[in-house]
Tab-separated table of C-alpha atoms in Angstrom:
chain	number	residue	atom	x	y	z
T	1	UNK	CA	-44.012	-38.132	65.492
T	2	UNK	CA	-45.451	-40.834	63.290
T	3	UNK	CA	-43.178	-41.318	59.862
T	4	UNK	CA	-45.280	-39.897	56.806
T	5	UNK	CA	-46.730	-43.596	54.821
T	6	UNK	CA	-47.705	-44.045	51.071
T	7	UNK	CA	-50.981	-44.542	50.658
T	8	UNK	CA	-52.422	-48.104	50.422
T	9	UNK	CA	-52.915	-49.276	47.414
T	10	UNK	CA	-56.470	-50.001	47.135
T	11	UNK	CA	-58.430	-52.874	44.879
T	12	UNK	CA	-58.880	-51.925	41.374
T	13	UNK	CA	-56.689	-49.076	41.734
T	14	UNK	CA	-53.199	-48.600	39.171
T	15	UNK	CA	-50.178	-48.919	41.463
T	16	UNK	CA	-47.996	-45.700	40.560
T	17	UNK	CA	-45.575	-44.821	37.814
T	18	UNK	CA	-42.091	-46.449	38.543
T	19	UNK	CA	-40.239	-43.485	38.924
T	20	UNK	CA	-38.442	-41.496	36.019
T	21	UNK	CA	-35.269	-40.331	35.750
T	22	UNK	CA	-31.600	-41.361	35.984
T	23	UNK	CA	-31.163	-43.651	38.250
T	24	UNK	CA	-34.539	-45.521	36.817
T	25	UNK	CA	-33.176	-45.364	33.409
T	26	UNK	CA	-29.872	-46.554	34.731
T	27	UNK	CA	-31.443	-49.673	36.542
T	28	UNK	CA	-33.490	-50.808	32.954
T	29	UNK	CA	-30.490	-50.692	30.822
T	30	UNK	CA	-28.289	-52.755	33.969
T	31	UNK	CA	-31.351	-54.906	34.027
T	32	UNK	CA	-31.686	-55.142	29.940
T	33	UNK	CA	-27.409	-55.902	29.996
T	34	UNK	CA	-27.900	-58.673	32.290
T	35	UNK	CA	-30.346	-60.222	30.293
T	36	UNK	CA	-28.549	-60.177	27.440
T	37	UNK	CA	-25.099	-61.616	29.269
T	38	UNK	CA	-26.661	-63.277	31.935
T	39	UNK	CA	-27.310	-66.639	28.966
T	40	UNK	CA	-23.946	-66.020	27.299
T	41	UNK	CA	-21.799	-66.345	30.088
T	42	UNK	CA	-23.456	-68.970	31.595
T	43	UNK	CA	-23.341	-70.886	28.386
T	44	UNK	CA	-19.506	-70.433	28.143
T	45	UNK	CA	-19.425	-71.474	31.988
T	46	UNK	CA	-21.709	-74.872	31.283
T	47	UNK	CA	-19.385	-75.520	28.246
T	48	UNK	CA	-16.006	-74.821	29.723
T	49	UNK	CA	-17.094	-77.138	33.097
T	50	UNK	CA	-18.055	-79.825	30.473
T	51	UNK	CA	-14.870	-79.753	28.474
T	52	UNK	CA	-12.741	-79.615	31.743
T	53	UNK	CA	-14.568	-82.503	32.637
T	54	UNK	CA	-13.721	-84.327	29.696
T	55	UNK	CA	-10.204	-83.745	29.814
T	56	UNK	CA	-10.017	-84.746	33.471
T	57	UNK	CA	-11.792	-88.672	32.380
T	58	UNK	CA	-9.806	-88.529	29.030
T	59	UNK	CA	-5.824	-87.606	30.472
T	60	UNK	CA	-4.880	-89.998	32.754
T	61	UNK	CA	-5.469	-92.411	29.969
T	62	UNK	CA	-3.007	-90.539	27.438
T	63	UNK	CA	0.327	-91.041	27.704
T	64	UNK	CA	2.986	-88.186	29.252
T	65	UNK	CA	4.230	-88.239	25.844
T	66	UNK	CA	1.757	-87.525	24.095
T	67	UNK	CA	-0.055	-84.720	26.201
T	68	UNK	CA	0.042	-81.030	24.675
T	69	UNK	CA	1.310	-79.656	28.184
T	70	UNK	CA	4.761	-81.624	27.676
T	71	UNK	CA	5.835	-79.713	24.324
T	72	UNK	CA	3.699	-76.223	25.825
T	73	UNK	CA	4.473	-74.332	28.452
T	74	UNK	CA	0.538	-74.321	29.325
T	75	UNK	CA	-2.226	-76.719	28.915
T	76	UNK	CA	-4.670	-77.004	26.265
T	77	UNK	CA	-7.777	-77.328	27.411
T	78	UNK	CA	-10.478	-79.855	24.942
T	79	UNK	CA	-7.860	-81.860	24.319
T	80	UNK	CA	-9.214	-84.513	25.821
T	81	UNK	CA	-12.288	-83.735	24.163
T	82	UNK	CA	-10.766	-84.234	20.779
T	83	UNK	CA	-9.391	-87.488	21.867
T	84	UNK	CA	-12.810	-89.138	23.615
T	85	UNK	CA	-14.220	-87.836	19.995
T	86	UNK	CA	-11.845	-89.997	17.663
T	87	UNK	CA	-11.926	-93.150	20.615
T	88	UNK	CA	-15.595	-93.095	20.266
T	89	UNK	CA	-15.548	-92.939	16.420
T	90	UNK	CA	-12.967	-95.491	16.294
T	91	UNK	CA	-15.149	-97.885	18.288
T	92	UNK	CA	-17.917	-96.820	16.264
T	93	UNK	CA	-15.863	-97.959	13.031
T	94	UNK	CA	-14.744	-101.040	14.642
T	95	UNK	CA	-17.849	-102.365	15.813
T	96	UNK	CA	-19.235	-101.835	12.404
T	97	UNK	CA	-17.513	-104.615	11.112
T	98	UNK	CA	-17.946	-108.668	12.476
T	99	UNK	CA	-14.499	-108.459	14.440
T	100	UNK	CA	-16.022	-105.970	16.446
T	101	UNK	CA	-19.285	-107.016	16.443
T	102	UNK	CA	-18.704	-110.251	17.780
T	103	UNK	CA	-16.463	-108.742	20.913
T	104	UNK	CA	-19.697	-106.606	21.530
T	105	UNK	CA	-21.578	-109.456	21.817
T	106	UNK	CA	-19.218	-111.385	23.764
T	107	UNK	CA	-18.673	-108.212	26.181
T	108	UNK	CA	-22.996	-107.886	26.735
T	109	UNK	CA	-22.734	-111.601	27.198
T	110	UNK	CA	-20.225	-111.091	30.320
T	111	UNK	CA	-22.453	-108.581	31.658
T	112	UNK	CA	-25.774	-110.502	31.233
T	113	UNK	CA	-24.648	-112.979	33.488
T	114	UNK	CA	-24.191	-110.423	36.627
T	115	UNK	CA	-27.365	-110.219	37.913
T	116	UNK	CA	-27.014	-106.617	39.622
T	117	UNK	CA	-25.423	-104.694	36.655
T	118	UNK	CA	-27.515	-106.880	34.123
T	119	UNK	CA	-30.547	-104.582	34.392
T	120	UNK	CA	-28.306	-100.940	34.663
T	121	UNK	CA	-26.497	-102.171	31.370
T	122	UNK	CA	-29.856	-103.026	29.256
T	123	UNK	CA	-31.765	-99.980	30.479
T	124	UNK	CA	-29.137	-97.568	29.895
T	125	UNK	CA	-28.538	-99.196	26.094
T	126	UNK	CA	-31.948	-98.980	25.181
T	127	UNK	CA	-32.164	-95.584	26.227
T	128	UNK	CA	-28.877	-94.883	24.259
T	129	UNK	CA	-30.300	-96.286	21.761
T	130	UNK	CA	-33.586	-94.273	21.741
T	131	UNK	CA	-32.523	-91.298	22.119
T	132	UNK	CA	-29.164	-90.731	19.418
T	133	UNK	CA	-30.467	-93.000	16.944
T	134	UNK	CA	-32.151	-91.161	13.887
T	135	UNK	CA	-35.172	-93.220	12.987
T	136	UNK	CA	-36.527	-92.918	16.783
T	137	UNK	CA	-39.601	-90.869	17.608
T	138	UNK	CA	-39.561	-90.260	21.433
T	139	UNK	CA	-39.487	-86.670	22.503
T	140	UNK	CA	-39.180	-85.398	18.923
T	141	UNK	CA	-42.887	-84.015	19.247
T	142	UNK	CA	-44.436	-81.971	21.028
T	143	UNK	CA	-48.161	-81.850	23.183
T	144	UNK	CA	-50.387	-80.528	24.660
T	145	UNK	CA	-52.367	-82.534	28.034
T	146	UNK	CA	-54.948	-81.310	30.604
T	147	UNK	CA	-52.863	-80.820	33.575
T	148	UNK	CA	-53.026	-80.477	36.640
T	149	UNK	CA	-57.019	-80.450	36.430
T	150	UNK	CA	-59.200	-79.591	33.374
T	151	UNK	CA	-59.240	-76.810	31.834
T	152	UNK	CA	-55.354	-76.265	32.654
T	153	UNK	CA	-52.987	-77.588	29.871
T	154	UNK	CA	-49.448	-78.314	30.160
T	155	UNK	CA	-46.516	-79.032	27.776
T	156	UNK	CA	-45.604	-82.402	27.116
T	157	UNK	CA	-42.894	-84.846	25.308
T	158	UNK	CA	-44.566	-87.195	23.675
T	159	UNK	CA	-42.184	-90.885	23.882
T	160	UNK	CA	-43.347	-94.420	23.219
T	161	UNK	CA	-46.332	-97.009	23.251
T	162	UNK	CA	-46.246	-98.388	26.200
T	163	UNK	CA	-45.300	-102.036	26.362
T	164	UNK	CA	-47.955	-104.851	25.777
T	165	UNK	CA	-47.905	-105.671	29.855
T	166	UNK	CA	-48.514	-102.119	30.578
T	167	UNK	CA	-50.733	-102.141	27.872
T	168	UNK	CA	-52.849	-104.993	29.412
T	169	UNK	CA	-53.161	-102.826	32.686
T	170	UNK	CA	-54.203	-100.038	31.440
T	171	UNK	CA	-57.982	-99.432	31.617
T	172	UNK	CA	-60.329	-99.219	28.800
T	173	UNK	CA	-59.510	-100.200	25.149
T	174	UNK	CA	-58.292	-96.917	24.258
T	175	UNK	CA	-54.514	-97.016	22.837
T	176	UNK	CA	-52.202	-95.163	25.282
T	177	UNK	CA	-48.857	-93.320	24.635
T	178	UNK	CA	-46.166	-92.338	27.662
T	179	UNK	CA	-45.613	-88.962	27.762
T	180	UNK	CA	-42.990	-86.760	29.931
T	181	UNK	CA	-44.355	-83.652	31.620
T	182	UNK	CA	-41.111	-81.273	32.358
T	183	UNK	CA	-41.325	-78.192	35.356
T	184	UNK	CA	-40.350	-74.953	35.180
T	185	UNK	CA	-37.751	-73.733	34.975
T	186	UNK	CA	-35.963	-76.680	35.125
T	187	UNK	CA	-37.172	-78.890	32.236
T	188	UNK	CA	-34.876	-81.883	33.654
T	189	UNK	CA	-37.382	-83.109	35.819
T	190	UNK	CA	-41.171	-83.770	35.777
T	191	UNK	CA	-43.541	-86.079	35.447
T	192	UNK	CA	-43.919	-89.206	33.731
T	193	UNK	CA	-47.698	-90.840	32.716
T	194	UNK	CA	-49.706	-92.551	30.237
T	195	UNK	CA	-52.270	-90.906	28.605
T	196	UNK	CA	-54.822	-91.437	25.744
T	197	UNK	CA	-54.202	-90.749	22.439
T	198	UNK	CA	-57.654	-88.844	22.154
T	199	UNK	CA	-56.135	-86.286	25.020
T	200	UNK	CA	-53.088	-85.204	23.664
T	201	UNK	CA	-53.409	-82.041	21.398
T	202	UNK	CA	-50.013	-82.669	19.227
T	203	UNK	CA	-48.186	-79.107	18.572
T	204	UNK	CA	-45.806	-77.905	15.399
T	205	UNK	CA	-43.366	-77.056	17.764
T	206	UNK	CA	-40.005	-78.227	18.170
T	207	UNK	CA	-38.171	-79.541	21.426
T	208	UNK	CA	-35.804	-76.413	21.174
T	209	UNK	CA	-38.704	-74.372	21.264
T	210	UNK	CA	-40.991	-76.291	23.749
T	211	UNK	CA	-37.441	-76.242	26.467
T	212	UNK	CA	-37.152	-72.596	26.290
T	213	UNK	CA	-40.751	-71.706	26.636
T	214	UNK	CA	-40.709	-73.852	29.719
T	215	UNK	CA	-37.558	-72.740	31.370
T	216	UNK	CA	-38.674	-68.739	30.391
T	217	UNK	CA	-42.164	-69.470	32.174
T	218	UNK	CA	-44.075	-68.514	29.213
T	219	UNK	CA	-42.017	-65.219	28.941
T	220	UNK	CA	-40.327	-66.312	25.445
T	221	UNK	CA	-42.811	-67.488	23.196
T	222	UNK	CA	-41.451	-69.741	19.851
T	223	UNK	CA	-40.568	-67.742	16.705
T	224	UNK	CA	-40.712	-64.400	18.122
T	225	UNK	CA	-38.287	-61.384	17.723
T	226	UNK	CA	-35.059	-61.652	19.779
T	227	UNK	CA	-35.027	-58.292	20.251
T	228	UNK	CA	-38.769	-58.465	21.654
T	229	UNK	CA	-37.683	-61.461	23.998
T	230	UNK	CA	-34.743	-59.259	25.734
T	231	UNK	CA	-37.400	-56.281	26.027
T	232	UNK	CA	-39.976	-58.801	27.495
T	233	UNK	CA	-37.359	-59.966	30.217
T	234	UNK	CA	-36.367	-56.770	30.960
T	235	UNK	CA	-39.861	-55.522	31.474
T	236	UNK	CA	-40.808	-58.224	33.091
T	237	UNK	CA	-37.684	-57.752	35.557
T	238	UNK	CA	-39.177	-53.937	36.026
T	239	UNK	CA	-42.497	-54.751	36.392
T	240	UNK	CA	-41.404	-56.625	39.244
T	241	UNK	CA	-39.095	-54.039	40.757
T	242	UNK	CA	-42.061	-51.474	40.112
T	243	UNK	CA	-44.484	-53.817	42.245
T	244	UNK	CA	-42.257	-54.272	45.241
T	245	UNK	CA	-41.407	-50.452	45.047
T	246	UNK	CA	-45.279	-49.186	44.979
T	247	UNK	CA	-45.767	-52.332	48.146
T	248	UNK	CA	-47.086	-50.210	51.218
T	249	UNK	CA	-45.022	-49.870	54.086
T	250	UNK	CA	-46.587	-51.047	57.377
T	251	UNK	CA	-45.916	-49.200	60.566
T	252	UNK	CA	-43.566	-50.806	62.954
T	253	UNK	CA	-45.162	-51.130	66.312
T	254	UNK	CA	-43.426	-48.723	68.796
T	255	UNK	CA	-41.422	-50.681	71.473
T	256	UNK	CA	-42.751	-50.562	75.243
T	257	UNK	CA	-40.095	-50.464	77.449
């Protein structure tokens, strides 16, 4: 006998109901909760690996004496946190004045003169420097470029002019501007490229916004209702879970011994 099959699916037809009743509504509201915790605790996770992280640079460094865990009977963790915070602000304060301007100097000079770590040390400071300082423009807006093919736009960083040798190299006498393309859902990588001025569309959005849209997919659009993003994940997790549910079954083929 020949096991009883759903019937295909056929084009243009609805794909049934998701079924109704307790165990469906017990799988949305699992489904809703784990949208709703899912960010939380990995946000707690990302910031407890990062202070433990810190403390594990910051306490071989610190004296025995001075160390929480020799007047507790347990550690503390972020205090190493708290001290990389005041070193750095001390050095900030210290190489605000000439003293400590002039050991900067004297300290870039040492490195300048090794040819291998020379060109690590400057691009690393003038990304530093690009990035945390507060009169800097790159990837503080927010675009819109034709990509992968026309008619298709992506979501773009906008950055810097290029330099006046790229500049040279470029075709045409258009202006250019570098731009960095991230994927979803991970927003850390992508692609970098010049592009003309003209084709950028420039968006009022900010970075915040322009990160989570790409790492949701599209699912959570800027400046809409929390409570409509958790719905829209959670329907969107159903959705999915109704598809593969209403997917035919295909006969196995009967084994000929």
């Amino acid at each position: 006998m020949t096991p009883d099959l759903p019937p295909p699916v056929t084009p243009g037809e609805q794909p049934p109901a998701a079924p109704s009743g307790l165990m469906a509504r017990f799988r949305k509201y699992f489904l809703t909760g784990l949208v709703v915790a899912g960010p939380i605790a990995i946000t707690f996770y990302l910031t407890w690996w990062f202070v433990t992280w810190v403390d594990g640079l910051v306490r071989p460094f610190v004296p025995i004496a001075y160390r929480p865990e020799t007047y507790l009977p347990f550690g503390l963790p972020g205090s190493g946190l708290i001290v990389a915070v005041i070193a750095l602000t001390l050095l900030g304060f210290l190489t605000a004045n000439l003293i400590g301007r002039t050991l900067v100097d004297l300290g870039e000079k040492i490195l300048g003169r090794i040819p291998a770590v020379r060109a690590i040390y400057r691009g690393l400071k003038q990304v530093f420097e690009t990035l945390f300082s507060g009169h800097g423009s790159s990837f503080r807006r927010v675009g819109l470029v034709e990509f992968p093919s026309p008619g298709m736009w992506s979501i773009v960083l906008i950055s810097q002019s290029p330099s006046p040798e790229v500049s040279r190299s470029l075709p045409g006498q258009e202006e250019h501007i570098s731009v960095f393309l991230p994927c979803a859902p991970n927003p850390t990588t992508g692609f970098f490229f010049y592009v003309p001025k003209s084709k950028i569309i420039e968006v009022e959005m900010s970075t915040e916004d322009a990160a989570t849209l790409i790492m949701s997919a599209g699912v959570v659009q800027p400046g809409s209702d929390p409570q409509k993003k958790v719905a829209a994940l959670a329907g969107m997790a159903n959705a999915a879970r109704a598809a593969n549910s209403a997917r035919p079954l295909q006969p196995q083929p009967a084994k000929v011994e």
